[in-house]
CSV table of C-alpha atoms and ligand atoms in Angstrom, one decimal:
chain,number,residue,atom,x,y,z
A,4,MET,CA,172.4,132.3,207.8
A,5,ALA,CA,169.8,131.2,205.1
A,6,VAL,CA,167.7,134.2,206.1
A,7,GLU,CA,170.6,136.6,205.6
A,8,HIS,CA,171.3,135.0,202.2
A,9,GLN,CA,167.7,135.4,201.2
A,10,VAL,CA,167.7,139.1,202.3
A,11,GLN,CA,170.9,139.7,200.3
A,12,PHE,CA,169.3,138.0,197.2
A,13,ASP,CA,166.1,140.0,197.5
A,14,ARG,CA,168.1,143.3,197.9
A,15,THR,CA,170.1,142.5,194.7
A,16,ILE,CA,166.9,141.8,192.7
A,17,GLU,CA,165.2,144.9,194.2
A,18,ALA,CA,168.2,147.1,193.2
A,19,ASP,CA,168.1,145.7,189.7
A,20,GLU,CA,171.6,144.4,190.1
A,21,LYS,CA,172.8,141.0,188.7
A,22,ILE,CA,172.9,137.7,190.5
A,23,GLU,CA,176.3,136.0,189.6
A,24,PRO,CA,177.2,132.3,189.6
A,25,ARG,CA,178.9,132.3,193.0
A,26,ASP,CA,176.1,134.2,194.7
A,27,TRP,CA,173.6,132.4,196.9
A,28,MET,CA,170.3,131.9,195.1
A,29,PRO,CA,167.0,130.1,196.0
A,30,ASP,CA,166.7,126.6,194.6
A,31,GLY,CA,163.6,127.6,192.5
A,32,TYR,CA,165.5,130.5,190.9
A,33,ARG,CA,168.3,128.2,189.9
A,34,SER,CA,166.0,125.5,188.5
A,35,THR,CA,163.9,128.0,186.6
A,36,LEU,CA,167.0,129.4,185.0
A,37,ILE,CA,168.4,125.9,184.1
A,38,ARG,CA,165.0,125.1,182.5
A,39,GLN,CA,164.7,128.4,180.6
A,40,ILE,CA,168.3,128.9,179.5
A,41,ALA,CA,168.7,125.2,178.5
A,42,GLN,CA,165.5,125.4,176.5
A,43,HIS,CA,166.8,128.5,174.8
A,44,ALA,CA,170.2,126.8,174.0
A,45,HIS,CA,168.4,123.7,172.7
A,46,SER,CA,166.2,125.9,170.5
A,47,GLU,CA,169.3,127.5,168.9
A,48,VAL,CA,170.8,124.1,168.1
A,49,ILE,CA,167.6,122.4,166.9
A,50,GLY,CA,166.8,125.5,165.0
A,51,MET,CA,169.8,124.8,162.8
A,52,GLN,CA,168.0,121.9,161.2
A,53,PRO,CA,165.2,123.5,159.3
A,54,GLU,CA,167.6,126.2,157.9
A,55,ALA,CA,170.4,123.8,157.1
A,56,ASN,CA,167.9,121.9,155.0
A,57,TRP,CA,168.2,124.7,152.4
A,58,ILE,CA,172.0,125.3,152.4
A,59,THR,CA,172.5,123.0,149.4
A,60,ARG,CA,169.6,124.5,147.5
A,61,ALA,CA,170.2,128.3,148.2
A,62,PRO,CA,169.5,130.1,144.9
A,63,THR,CA,172.9,131.8,144.5
A,64,LEU,CA,176.4,131.4,145.9
A,65,LEU,CA,176.0,134.6,147.9
A,66,ARG,CA,172.8,133.4,149.5
A,67,LYS,CA,174.5,130.1,150.3
A,68,ALA,CA,177.4,131.8,152.0
A,69,ILE,CA,175.1,134.0,154.0
A,70,LEU,CA,172.9,131.1,155.1
A,71,ILE,CA,176.0,129.0,156.2
A,72,ALA,CA,177.1,132.0,158.3
A,73,LYS,CA,173.7,132.3,159.9
A,74,VAL,CA,173.4,128.7,160.7
A,75,GLN,CA,176.9,128.8,162.2
A,76,ASP,CA,175.8,131.8,164.3
A,77,GLU,CA,173.0,129.7,165.8
A,78,ALA,CA,175.5,127.0,166.9
A,79,GLY,CA,177.5,129.8,168.5
A,80,HIS,CA,174.4,131.1,170.3
A,81,GLY,CA,173.8,127.5,171.6
A,82,LEU,CA,177.4,127.4,172.9
A,83,TYR,CA,177.1,130.8,174.8
A,84,LEU,CA,173.8,129.6,176.3
A,85,TYR,CA,175.1,126.1,177.3
A,86,SER,CA,178.1,127.9,179.0
A,87,ALA,CA,175.7,130.1,180.9
A,88,THR,CA,173.6,127.1,182.0
A,89,GLU,CA,176.8,125.3,183.1
A,90,THR,CA,177.5,128.2,185.6
A,91,LEU,CA,174.4,127.0,187.4
A,92,GLY,CA,176.0,123.7,188.3
A,93,ILE,CA,174.8,121.3,185.5
A,94,SER,CA,177.0,119.7,182.9
A,95,ARG,CA,176.6,120.0,179.1
A,96,ASP,CA,176.3,116.2,178.9
A,97,GLU,CA,173.4,116.2,181.3
A,98,LEU,CA,171.7,118.9,179.3
A,99,GLN,CA,172.1,116.9,176.1
A,100,GLU,CA,170.7,113.8,177.8
A,101,MET,CA,167.7,115.8,179.1
A,102,LEU,CA,166.9,117.1,175.6
A,103,HIS,CA,167.3,113.7,173.9
A,104,SER,CA,165.1,112.0,176.4
A,105,GLY,CA,162.4,114.7,176.2
A,106,ARG,CA,162.8,116.0,179.8
A,107,GLN,CA,163.8,119.4,178.5
A,108,LYS,CA,162.1,121.3,175.7
A,109,TYR,CA,163.0,123.5,172.7
A,110,SER,CA,160.9,126.1,171.0
A,111,SER,CA,157.8,124.9,169.3
A,112,ILE,CA,158.6,126.8,166.2
A,113,PHE,CA,161.3,124.4,165.0
A,114,ASN,CA,158.8,121.5,164.6
A,115,TYR,CA,157.5,122.9,161.3
A,116,PRO,CA,159.1,121.9,158.0
A,117,THR,CA,160.9,124.3,155.6
A,118,LEU,CA,159.1,123.6,152.3
A,119,SER,CA,160.4,126.4,150.1
A,120,TRP,CA,163.2,128.9,149.8
A,121,ALA,CA,160.8,131.6,151.0
A,122,ASP,CA,160.6,129.7,154.3
A,123,ILE,CA,164.3,130.7,154.9
A,124,GLY,CA,163.3,134.3,154.5
A,125,ALA,CA,160.3,133.9,156.7
A,126,ILE,CA,162.3,132.2,159.4
A,127,GLY,CA,164.9,135.1,159.4
A,128,TRP,CA,162.2,137.8,159.4
A,129,LEU,CA,159.4,136.2,161.6
A,130,VAL,CA,161.3,133.7,163.8
A,131,ASP,CA,164.5,135.7,164.5
A,132,GLY,CA,162.3,138.8,164.6
A,133,ALA,CA,160.2,137.2,167.4
A,134,ALA,CA,163.4,136.0,169.1
A,135,ILE,CA,164.8,139.5,169.1
A,136,VAL,CA,161.7,141.0,170.8
A,137,ASN,CA,161.9,138.4,173.5
A,138,GLN,CA,165.7,138.6,173.8
A,139,ILE,CA,165.9,142.4,174.0
A,140,MET,CA,163.8,142.0,177.2
A,141,LEU,CA,166.1,139.2,178.4
A,142,GLN,CA,169.2,141.5,178.2
A,143,GLY,CA,167.7,143.0,181.4
A,144,THR,CA,167.3,139.6,183.1
A,145,SER,CA,168.6,139.3,186.6
A,146,TYR,CA,171.1,136.5,186.1
A,147,GLY,CA,174.4,138.0,184.9
A,148,PRO,CA,175.7,135.3,182.5
A,149,TYR,CA,172.3,135.0,180.8
A,150,SER,CA,172.0,138.7,180.4
A,151,ARG,CA,175.5,139.1,179.0
A,152,ALA,CA,174.9,136.2,176.5
A,153,MET,CA,171.8,138.0,175.3
A,154,VAL,CA,173.6,141.2,174.5
A,155,ARG,CA,175.8,139.5,172.0
A,156,ILE,CA,173.1,137.2,170.6
A,157,CYS,CA,170.8,140.2,170.0
A,158,LYS,CA,173.4,141.9,167.8
A,159,GLU,CA,173.8,138.8,165.7
A,160,GLU,CA,170.0,138.2,165.5
A,161,SER,CA,169.4,141.6,164.0
A,162,PHE,CA,171.7,140.6,161.1
A,163,HIS,CA,169.6,137.4,160.8
A,164,ALA,CA,166.3,139.3,160.7
A,165,ARG,CA,167.6,141.6,158.0
A,166,GLN,CA,168.9,138.8,155.9
A,167,GLY,CA,165.5,137.1,156.1
A,168,TYR,CA,163.7,140.3,155.1
A,169,ALA,CA,166.2,140.9,152.2
A,170,ILE,CA,165.3,137.4,150.9
A,171,LEU,CA,161.6,138.3,151.0
A,172,MET,CA,162.1,141.7,149.4
A,173,ALA,CA,163.7,140.0,146.5
A,174,LEU,CA,160.8,137.6,146.1
A,175,ALA,CA,158.3,140.5,146.5
A,176,LYS,CA,159.9,142.1,143.5
A,177,GLY,CA,159.9,138.9,141.5
A,178,THR,CA,157.5,136.9,139.3
A,179,ASP,CA,153.9,136.0,140.3
A,180,GLU,CA,155.1,132.6,141.2
A,181,GLN,CA,157.7,134.0,143.6
A,182,LYS,CA,155.2,136.4,145.1
A,183,ALA,CA,152.8,133.4,145.7
A,184,MET,CA,155.7,131.5,147.3
A,185,LEU,CA,156.3,134.4,149.6
A,186,GLN,CA,152.7,134.7,150.7
A,187,ASP,CA,152.5,131.0,151.3
A,188,ALA,CA,155.5,131.1,153.6
A,189,ILE,CA,153.9,133.9,155.6
A,190,ASP,CA,150.7,132.0,155.8
A,191,ARG,CA,152.4,129.0,157.3
A,192,TRP,CA,154.8,130.8,159.6
A,193,TRP,CA,152.7,133.6,161.0
A,194,TRP,CA,150.7,131.7,163.7
A,195,PRO,CA,153.6,129.5,164.8
A,196,SER,CA,155.7,132.6,165.3
A,197,LEU,CA,153.1,134.1,167.6
A,198,MET,CA,153.1,130.9,169.6
A,199,MET,CA,156.8,131.3,170.3
A,200,PHE,CA,156.0,133.8,173.1
A,201,GLY,CA,154.3,131.0,175.0
A,202,PRO,CA,150.7,130.5,176.4
A,203,HIS,CA,148.5,133.4,177.4
A,204,ASP,CA,149.6,135.0,180.7
A,205,SER,CA,146.6,133.5,182.4
A,206,ASP,CA,147.8,130.0,181.4
A,207,SER,CA,151.5,130.6,181.9
A,208,THR,CA,152.9,128.5,184.8
A,209,HIS,CA,156.1,130.4,185.4
A,210,THR,CA,155.5,134.0,184.4
A,211,GLU,CA,154.4,135.4,187.8
A,212,GLN,CA,157.3,134.0,189.7
A,213,SER,CA,159.8,134.7,186.9
A,214,MET,CA,158.7,138.3,186.8
A,215,GLU,CA,159.1,138.6,190.6
A,216,TRP,CA,162.7,137.3,190.3
A,217,LYS,CA,163.2,139.6,187.2
A,218,ILE,CA,164.2,136.6,185.1
A,219,LYS,CA,161.4,137.7,182.7
A,220,ARG,CA,160.8,141.5,182.5
A,221,ILE,CA,157.8,141.5,180.2
A,222,SER,CA,155.0,139.0,180.1
A,223,ASN,CA,154.2,136.6,177.2
A,224,ASP,CA,151.1,138.5,176.0
A,225,ASP,CA,152.8,141.9,176.2
A,226,LEU,CA,155.8,140.7,174.2
A,227,ARG,CA,153.5,139.1,171.6
A,228,GLN,CA,151.6,142.3,171.2
A,229,MET,CA,154.8,144.3,170.7
A,230,TYR,CA,155.8,141.8,168.0
A,231,VAL,CA,152.5,142.0,166.2
A,232,ASP,CA,152.6,145.8,166.2
A,233,GLN,CA,156.1,145.8,164.8
A,234,THR,CA,155.6,143.0,162.2
A,235,VAL,CA,152.2,143.7,160.6
A,236,PRO,CA,153.4,146.9,158.8
A,237,GLN,CA,156.5,145.0,157.6
A,238,ALA,CA,154.2,142.4,156.0
A,239,HIS,CA,152.2,145.1,154.3
A,240,TYR,CA,155.4,146.7,153.0
A,241,LEU,CA,156.2,143.4,151.3
A,242,GLY,CA,152.8,143.7,149.6
A,243,CYS,CA,151.6,140.7,151.7
A,244,SER,CA,148.9,140.0,154.2
A,245,VAL,CA,148.9,137.9,157.4
A,246,PRO,CA,146.5,135.0,157.6
A,247,ASP,CA,144.2,136.5,160.2
A,248,PRO,CA,140.7,137.7,159.2
A,249,ASP,CA,140.2,139.3,162.6
A,250,LEU,CA,143.4,141.5,162.4
A,251,HIS,CA,142.6,145.2,162.6
A,252,PHE,CA,144.3,148.4,163.8
A,253,ASP,CA,142.7,149.8,166.9
A,254,GLU,CA,143.0,153.6,166.7
A,255,GLU,CA,142.2,154.1,170.3
A,256,SER,CA,144.9,151.8,171.8
A,257,GLY,CA,147.3,152.3,168.9
A,258,HIS,CA,147.7,148.5,168.6
A,259,TRP,CA,147.0,145.8,166.0
A,260,ASN,CA,144.3,143.6,167.5
A,261,PHE,CA,144.6,140.0,166.4
A,262,GLY,CA,142.5,136.8,166.3
A,263,ALA,CA,142.5,133.8,168.5
A,264,ILE,CA,145.6,131.6,168.6
A,265,ASP,CA,145.0,127.8,168.1
A,266,TRP,CA,146.3,126.7,171.5
A,267,ASP,CA,145.4,123.0,170.8
A,268,GLU,CA,148.0,123.2,168.0
A,269,PHE,CA,150.5,124.8,170.3
A,270,TRP,CA,150.1,122.2,173.0
A,271,THR,CA,150.2,119.3,170.5
A,272,VAL,CA,153.5,120.6,169.2
A,273,VAL,CA,154.9,121.3,172.7
A,274,LYS,CA,154.0,117.8,173.8
A,275,GLY,CA,156.0,116.2,171.0
A,276,ASN,CA,153.4,115.6,168.4
A,277,GLY,CA,154.0,118.4,165.9
A,278,PRO,CA,154.8,117.8,162.2
A,279,MET,CA,158.6,117.5,162.7
A,280,ASN,CA,159.2,116.7,166.4
A,281,ARG,CA,160.4,113.1,166.0
A,282,GLU,CA,162.7,113.9,163.0
A,283,ARG,CA,164.3,116.8,164.9
A,284,ILE,CA,165.1,114.7,168.0
A,285,ASN,CA,166.1,111.6,166.0
A,286,HIS,CA,168.5,113.7,163.9
A,287,LYS,CA,169.9,115.5,167.0
A,288,THR,CA,170.5,112.2,168.9
A,289,LYS,CA,172.1,110.6,165.8
A,290,VAL,CA,174.5,113.5,165.3
A,291,TRP,CA,175.4,113.5,169.0
A,292,ASP,CA,176.2,109.7,168.9
A,293,ASP,CA,178.0,109.9,165.6
A,294,GLY,CA,180.2,112.8,167.0
A,295,ALA,CA,181.2,110.9,170.2
A,296,TRP,CA,184.7,110.2,168.7
A,297,VAL,CA,185.3,114.0,168.1
A,298,ARG,CA,184.5,114.7,171.8
A,299,GLU,CA,186.7,111.8,172.9
A,300,ALA,CA,189.6,113.0,170.7
A,301,ALA,CA,189.2,116.6,172.0
A,302,VAL,CA,189.4,115.4,175.6
A,303,ALA,CA,192.4,113.1,174.9
A,304,TYR,CA,194.2,116.0,173.2
A,305,ALA,CA,193.5,118.4,176.1
A,306,GLU,CA,194.7,115.8,178.6
A,307,LYS,CA,197.9,115.3,176.6
A,308,GLN,CA,198.5,119.1,176.4
A,309,ALA,CA,197.9,119.4,180.2
A,310,SER,CA,200.3,116.6,181.0
A,311,ARG,CA,203.0,118.1,178.7
A,312,SER,CA,202.7,121.5,180.4
A,313,THR,CA,202.9,119.8,183.9
A,314,LYS,CA,206.1,118.0,182.8
A,315,ILE,CA,207.7,121.2,181.5
A,316,ALA,CA,206.8,123.1,184.7
B,422,LIG,N1,157.8,126.2,172.8
B,422,LIG,O1,155.0,129.3,182.0
B,422,LIG,P1,155.4,129.5,180.5
B,422,LIG,C1,166.0,131.3,167.7
B,422,LIG,C2,156.4,125.9,177.7
B,422,LIG,S1,166.0,130.4,169.2
B,422,LIG,C3,158.0,125.2,173.6
B,422,LIG,O2,154.9,130.8,179.9
B,422,LIG,P2,158.1,130.5,180.5
B,422,LIG,C4,166.5,130.7,166.5
B,422,LIG,C5,157.3,126.3,178.9
B,422,LIG,O3,158.6,125.8,178.8
B,422,LIG,C6,165.2,131.4,170.3
B,422,LIG,N2,157.6,125.2,174.9
B,422,LIG,O4,157.0,129.4,180.4
B,422,LIG,C7,167.3,129.6,166.5
B,422,LIG,C8,156.5,125.7,180.0
B,422,LIG,O5,156.7,124.3,180.1
B,422,LIG,P3,157.3,123.6,181.4
B,422,LIG,C9,164.4,130.7,171.3
B,422,LIG,C10,157.0,126.4,175.4
B,422,LIG,O6,159.4,129.8,180.5
B,422,LIG,C11,167.8,129.0,165.3
B,422,LIG,C12,155.0,125.9,179.6
B,422,LIG,O7,155.1,125.9,178.2
B,422,LIG,N3,164.0,131.6,172.4
B,422,LIG,O8,165.5,132.3,167.7
B,422,LIG,O9,157.9,131.4,181.7
B,422,LIG,C13,167.4,129.5,164.1
B,422,LIG,C14,154.3,127.1,180.1
B,422,LIG,O10,154.9,128.3,179.6
B,422,LIG,C15,156.9,127.5,174.5
B,422,LIG,C16,163.9,131.3,173.7
B,422,LIG,O11,164.0,130.1,174.0
B,422,LIG,C17,157.3,127.4,173.2
B,422,LIG,N4,157.2,128.4,172.3
B,422,LIG,O12,158.0,131.4,179.2
B,422,LIG,C18,166.5,130.6,164.1
B,422,LIG,C19,163.6,132.4,174.6
B,422,LIG,N5,156.4,128.5,175.3
B,422,LIG,O13,158.8,123.8,181.3
B,422,LIG,C20,166.1,131.3,165.2
B,422,LIG,C21,163.8,132.1,176.1
B,422,LIG,C22,156.2,128.0,176.5
B,422,LIG,O14,156.7,124.1,182.6
B,422,LIG,N6,162.6,131.6,176.8
B,422,LIG,N7,156.5,126.8,176.6
B,422,LIG,O15,157.0,122.1,181.2
B,422,LIG,C23,161.6,132.3,177.2
B,422,LIG,O16,161.7,133.6,177.1
B,422,LIG,C24,160.5,131.7,178.0
B,422,LIG,O17,160.9,130.4,178.4
B,422,LIG,C25,159.2,131.6,177.1
B,422,LIG,C26,158.1,130.8,177.9
B,422,LIG,C27,158.6,132.9,176.8
B,422,LIG,C28,159.4,130.8,175.8
C-alpha cells in the first residue's frame, strides 16, 4: 500500500501537478513544508516590527497611510501562510510556541534595525524585492496551498516594492542630506538582503531534496544572481552605488558578478545573535501573551454563536 502511495506521489511530482492536503505524502516532504512555510509565515509577522517602528514618524499623512496598509498586508500574508501550514496537520498555537522558543526560525533580514526613514524605502525596494524573486519561483511549488498563497502574496508584494522605490526616488531628488540618508540605507541593507536567499548551494542542507520534491524550483545561488542582476541597475537609476568594490558587469555571461558574502555574519544572525534578535522575539512573545484575552473572547463568541445556531436548528 505504502509503495502504491509513493508511486502516486512521485507521478504527481513528475507530472508537475500539485500535492493537496488530503493526498498521501512522505513524512520528510511534510516536515520540510512545515519548516519552510512556518518560517515564511513567521518572517511576515516579525517583519512588521521594523516597519511599524516608522508609522508614527512617517513624513506625511499619505506616507503614513501607505505604510499602515503595507504593514497590515504583511499580517495578512502571515495569516495565509499559517493557514497553509495548518493544512499539514499542525496547529497555529504549536507554530507560535515553536517560534517563541527558538525551535523555528524567521528570515535573518528582520534582525537589523530601521534607523532612518530611508530604511523604510530600502526595505520595500530591497527586502520585498528579494522576497518577490523568491516567491515568484514558489508560485510553482508542488504543494497546492503554498503555491496558491504565493500567487496572491506576489501581487501585494509588487505594490510593496514600488512604494519602497517611490520613497527612495523622492529622497534621490531631495537635498544632499536626503541623498546621503538614501545611500546610507542602501549601504546597510544591501548585504543582508543578499543573505535572504540562504547559504551557498554547496552549504545548503535542504536544496537538493527540496528541488527533487519541487518544493523549491530554483536554487539559492541562482535566485540571488537573478536578484542582483535586476537590482543593481535600479540602484544606479537612483544615482546610488551598492557597497561592493568587487561588483562588475561581466559582458560574456551578461551577469553582474558580486563579491564575497560575509557568511559569519549570516550564521551569527541565524543563530540568534544578530543586532535585533532578542528584541524581535521578546516583543513578539509579549504581544502574544498580552493578546490572550482577545483570542479567548473570540473563541467564547464563536462557541456562543455555534450553540445558538444548534438551538435554532
Ligand atoms: N534567514 O538548506 P537551506 C517578507 C536557514 S517575508 C534565516 O538553504 P532552505 C517581508 C534554513 O532555514 C519573506 N534562516 O534552507 C515581510 C536552514 O536552517 P534549518 C520571507 C535561513 O529552506 C515583512 C539553513 O539555514 N521569505 O518578504 O532550503 C515585511 C540552511 O538553509 C535563511 C521566505 O521565508 C535566512 N535568510 O532555503 C517586509 C521565503 N536562509 O531549518 C518583507 C521562503 C536559510 O535546517 N523560504 N536559512 O535549521 C525559502 O524560500 C527557503 O526556506 C530559503 C532557505 C531560500 C530561505
